[in-house]
Short mmCIF file of C-alpha atoms and ligand atoms in Angstrom, two decimals:
data_model
loop_
_atom_site.label_atom_id
_atom_site.label_comp_id
_atom_site.label_asym_id
_atom_site.label_seq_id
_atom_site.Cartn_x
_atom_site.Cartn_y
_atom_site.Cartn_z
CA MET A 585 121.62 88.85 103.55
CA ILE A 586 117.72 89.26 103.17
CA ILE A 587 115.43 86.79 104.50
CA ALA A 588 112.07 86.87 103.65
CA VAL A 589 109.44 84.65 105.98
CA ASP A 590 105.71 85.27 104.61
CA GLY A 591 102.43 83.16 105.13
CA PRO A 592 99.07 83.32 106.80
CA THR A 593 98.10 84.06 110.39
CA ALA A 594 99.16 81.46 112.72
CA SER A 595 101.18 79.50 110.60
CA GLY A 596 103.86 80.23 113.15
CA LYS A 597 105.82 82.72 110.80
CA GLY A 598 106.87 84.83 113.61
CA THR A 599 108.68 82.11 115.25
CA ILE A 600 109.98 80.83 112.16
CA ALA A 601 111.50 84.27 111.44
CA ARG A 602 112.27 85.25 115.29
CA ALA A 603 114.49 81.73 115.15
CA LEU A 604 116.49 82.92 111.97
CA ALA A 605 116.94 86.18 112.99
CA ALA A 606 118.95 84.52 116.19
CA HIS A 607 120.34 82.15 114.11
CA PHE A 608 122.05 84.59 111.81
CA GLY A 609 122.44 87.20 114.23
CA LEU A 610 120.14 89.28 112.33
CA PRO A 611 117.62 92.05 113.05
CA HIS A 612 113.92 91.17 112.71
CA LEU A 613 110.82 93.19 111.84
CA ASP A 614 107.49 92.01 112.03
CA THR A 615 105.69 93.79 108.99
CA GLY A 616 102.53 92.98 110.26
CA LEU A 617 102.77 94.94 113.39
CA LEU A 618 102.91 98.24 111.06
CA TYR A 619 99.42 97.19 109.75
CA ARG A 620 98.25 96.55 112.97
CA ALA A 621 99.18 99.93 114.49
CA VAL A 622 97.48 101.85 111.47
CA GLY A 623 93.92 99.55 111.62
CA ARG A 624 94.57 100.44 115.70
CA GLN A 625 95.14 103.85 114.62
CA VAL A 626 92.21 104.15 112.70
CA ALA A 627 89.66 103.10 115.59
CA VAL A 628 91.47 105.66 117.68
CA ASN A 629 90.68 108.65 115.57
CA GLY A 630 86.83 107.10 114.61
CA GLY A 631 87.58 106.75 111.10
CA ASP A 632 86.16 103.67 108.81
CA PRO A 633 89.11 100.95 108.37
CA ASP A 634 87.36 100.56 104.66
CA ASP A 635 87.49 103.98 103.86
CA PRO A 636 91.15 104.81 102.01
CA ALA A 637 91.68 107.70 103.08
CA ASP A 638 91.18 107.01 106.52
CA ALA A 639 92.74 104.46 106.76
CA LEU A 640 95.76 106.89 104.70
CA ALA A 641 95.38 109.13 107.67
CA ALA A 642 96.42 106.62 110.03
CA CYS A 643 99.69 105.75 108.95
CA THR A 644 101.45 108.35 110.93
CA PHE A 645 100.01 106.57 113.74
CA PRO A 646 103.04 107.13 116.74
CA ASP A 647 105.99 105.29 116.90
CA GLY A 648 105.09 104.50 120.59
CA LEU A 649 101.97 102.00 119.52
CA LEU A 650 103.84 99.45 118.33
CA GLY A 651 105.19 98.56 121.26
CA ASP A 652 101.67 98.66 122.61
CA ASP A 653 100.17 95.02 123.77
CA VAL A 654 96.74 96.02 122.24
CA LEU A 655 97.93 95.39 118.73
CA ARG A 656 98.20 91.39 119.75
CA SER A 657 94.73 91.39 119.80
CA GLU A 658 92.13 89.20 117.12
CA GLU A 659 90.12 92.26 116.72
CA VAL A 660 93.27 94.49 115.76
CA GLY A 661 94.62 91.83 113.47
CA GLY A 662 90.62 92.35 111.49
CA LEU A 663 91.58 95.65 111.34
CA ALA A 664 95.35 95.36 110.00
CA SER A 665 93.55 93.05 107.59
CA ARG A 666 91.30 95.63 105.66
CA VAL A 667 93.53 98.86 105.84
CA SER A 668 96.04 96.57 104.11
CA VAL A 669 94.04 96.00 101.31
CA HIS A 670 94.47 99.92 100.25
CA PRO A 671 97.13 100.09 97.93
CA ALA A 672 98.33 104.27 99.61
CA VAL A 673 98.53 102.44 102.51
CA ARG A 674 100.42 99.33 101.39
CA GLN A 675 102.64 102.30 99.74
CA ALA A 676 102.91 104.52 102.73
CA LEU A 677 104.46 101.51 104.69
CA TYR A 678 106.99 100.68 101.74
CA GLU A 679 109.85 103.03 102.16
CA ARG A 680 109.65 101.73 106.30
CA GLN A 681 110.07 98.45 105.41
CA ARG A 682 112.39 98.53 102.46
CA ALA A 683 114.95 100.40 104.26
CA PHE A 684 114.90 97.95 107.07
CA ALA A 685 115.23 94.94 104.89
CA THR A 686 118.76 96.91 102.84
CA GLN A 687 119.97 97.88 106.13
CA PRO A 688 124.12 96.69 105.81
CA GLY A 689 124.68 92.85 106.82
CA GLY A 690 120.83 92.37 106.18
CA ALA A 691 117.61 91.30 108.32
CA VAL A 692 114.75 88.73 108.44
CA LEU A 693 111.62 90.17 107.64
CA ASP A 694 108.16 88.22 107.95
CA GLY A 695 104.81 89.50 106.28
CA ARG A 696 102.47 89.09 103.61
CA ASP A 697 104.23 90.38 100.26
CA ILE A 698 108.53 90.08 101.74
CA GLY A 699 109.72 87.90 98.76
CA THR A 700 107.24 89.57 96.48
CA VAL A 701 107.34 93.06 96.83
CA ILE A 702 109.20 94.18 99.61
CA ALA A 703 112.44 92.11 99.21
CA PRO A 704 112.11 90.54 96.05
CA ASP A 705 115.62 90.67 95.57
CA ALA A 706 116.20 88.13 99.27
CA LYS A 707 118.39 85.61 99.12
CA VAL A 708 115.92 83.40 100.99
CA LYS A 709 112.41 83.10 100.56
CA LEU A 710 110.78 81.54 102.54
CA PHE A 711 106.42 80.67 102.23
CA ILE A 712 105.40 78.86 105.87
CA THR A 713 101.81 77.60 105.64
CA ALA A 714 99.66 75.23 107.65
CA SER A 715 95.86 73.89 107.64
CA VAL A 716 93.33 76.46 108.56
CA GLN A 717 92.68 73.75 111.45
CA GLU A 718 95.75 73.50 112.90
CA ARG A 719 95.68 77.56 112.75
CA ALA A 720 93.14 77.83 114.44
CA ARG A 721 93.89 75.49 117.06
CA ARG A 722 97.26 76.91 117.68
CA ARG A 723 95.46 80.44 117.98
CA TRP A 724 92.72 78.81 120.06
CA LEU A 725 95.60 77.55 122.69
CA GLU A 726 97.77 81.04 122.43
CA MET A 727 94.16 82.93 123.35
CA ALA A 728 93.73 80.07 126.05
CA GLY A 729 96.58 80.95 127.56
CA ARG A 730 96.15 84.47 128.08
CA ASP A 731 92.76 83.34 129.47
CA ILE A 732 90.66 84.63 126.54
CA ALA A 733 87.84 82.17 126.04
CA VAL A 734 86.78 81.90 122.48
CA ALA A 735 84.82 79.18 120.89
CA LEU A 736 87.17 77.47 118.38
CA ALA A 737 85.30 77.44 115.32
CA GLU A 738 84.86 81.41 115.36
CA ILE A 739 88.55 81.78 115.38
CA GLU A 740 88.60 79.28 112.67
CA ARG A 741 85.85 81.32 110.75
CA ASP A 742 87.77 84.61 111.40
CA ILE A 743 91.22 82.84 110.07
CA ALA A 744 89.25 81.99 106.94
CA ALA A 745 87.79 85.21 106.41
CA ARG A 746 91.28 86.64 107.02
CA ASP A 747 92.99 84.32 104.59
CA ALA A 748 90.94 85.19 102.31
CA ARG A 749 91.06 89.14 102.72
CA ASP A 750 94.72 88.62 101.94
CA MET A 751 95.07 86.18 99.09
CA GLY A 752 91.93 87.87 97.14
CA ARG A 753 93.16 91.98 97.14
CA ALA A 754 94.45 92.84 93.95
CA ASP A 755 97.35 95.24 95.19
CA ALA A 756 100.36 92.79 96.79
CA PRO A 757 98.27 89.45 97.68
CA LEU A 758 99.33 86.32 100.11
CA LYS A 759 101.31 84.61 98.12
CA PRO A 760 104.44 82.47 97.90
CA ALA A 761 107.18 84.28 95.59
CA PRO A 762 107.88 81.72 92.21
CA ASP A 763 111.56 80.97 94.00
CA ALA A 764 110.34 80.52 97.87
CA LEU A 765 110.74 77.26 99.62
CA VAL A 766 106.74 76.94 100.61
CA ILE A 767 106.80 74.65 104.13
CA ASP A 768 103.86 73.65 105.81
CA THR A 769 104.26 73.30 109.91
CA THR A 770 100.73 71.46 109.88
CA HIS A 771 102.28 68.40 111.37
CA PHE A 772 104.67 70.00 112.85
CA ASN A 773 105.45 71.38 116.75
CA ARG A 774 107.04 74.44 117.20
CA GLU A 775 110.62 72.89 117.27
CA GLN A 776 110.24 70.46 114.23
CA ALA A 777 109.02 73.44 112.24
CA VAL A 778 112.35 75.53 112.76
CA ASP A 779 114.79 72.79 112.55
CA ALA A 780 112.66 72.14 109.31
CA VAL A 781 112.96 75.98 108.49
CA LEU A 782 117.13 76.05 108.84
CA GLU A 783 117.54 72.84 107.80
CA ALA A 784 116.31 74.18 104.27
CA VAL A 785 117.69 77.40 104.76
CA ARG A 786 121.43 75.81 105.22
CA THR A 787 120.50 73.53 101.76
CA ARG A 788 119.08 76.59 100.10
CA LEU A 789 122.12 78.42 101.08
CA GLY A 790 124.54 75.52 100.14
O1 DC B 2142 100.89 88.80 110.20
P1 DC B 2142 99.51 89.30 111.31
O2 DC B 2142 98.70 88.89 111.47
O3 DC B 2142 100.31 90.68 111.90
O4 DC B 2142 98.97 90.65 110.19
C1 DC B 2142 98.08 91.82 110.61
C2 DC B 2142 97.52 91.63 108.98
O5 DC B 2142 98.04 92.78 108.20
C3 DC B 2142 97.40 90.53 107.75
O6 DC B 2142 96.00 90.09 107.85
C4 DC B 2142 97.69 91.31 106.74
C5 DC B 2142 97.97 92.91 106.81
N1 DC B 2142 99.56 92.54 106.60
C6 DC B 2142 99.88 92.86 105.08
O7 DC B 2142 99.40 93.02 104.47
N2 DC B 2142 101.38 92.53 104.87
C7 DC B 2142 102.11 92.47 105.59
N3 DC B 2142 103.53 92.33 105.35
C8 DC B 2142 101.61 91.97 106.81
C9 DC B 2142 100.65 92.21 107.21
#
């Protein structure tokens, strides 16, 4: 069984995907990490994330980079969003994601285009969302927990810019698949969000 979990940044989709993977005993892939690795590698190469050739060259990042904490930073998130607009980058990362999705027994993948491009055949498609203000608040709390001081307004601006880029790109824009269950977690805490999703998935599976 393939479960596709899409949604904007800081929507809680990663937490939800991990909870679903644990619940159903499936392997999980955070596909955003692949784009983050490309974004980081462009910087390491001294390239320009907006240049398609530089971004494509960075797709051969070393696998060890995927475990590097530096990928979790806001800066790398922004670079990831920029390299992800290039169709050649998306194509270069496609096979890896598709192979993960179609492994025997199934998998849970989270990202932006799992239900629409990587696994349109997924048995369950979820689109997790929340208001920009609430997502900024969550990101701010998470960063405060890591002793990173940033103004809430700045995070809100970054998130809105990232949404606009991810939703506005021509290739595989962020949008719910027509058959996705859209779940708004704005008024849910982490536990309530996971419970709501598990309930929705159980209903969908009958
Ligand atoms: O989920 P994330 O914040 O780690 O993703 C970082 C960026 O990578 C996101 O802004 C857009 C891009 N991305 C994508 O285009 N497609 C995916 N399936 C996952 C991420």
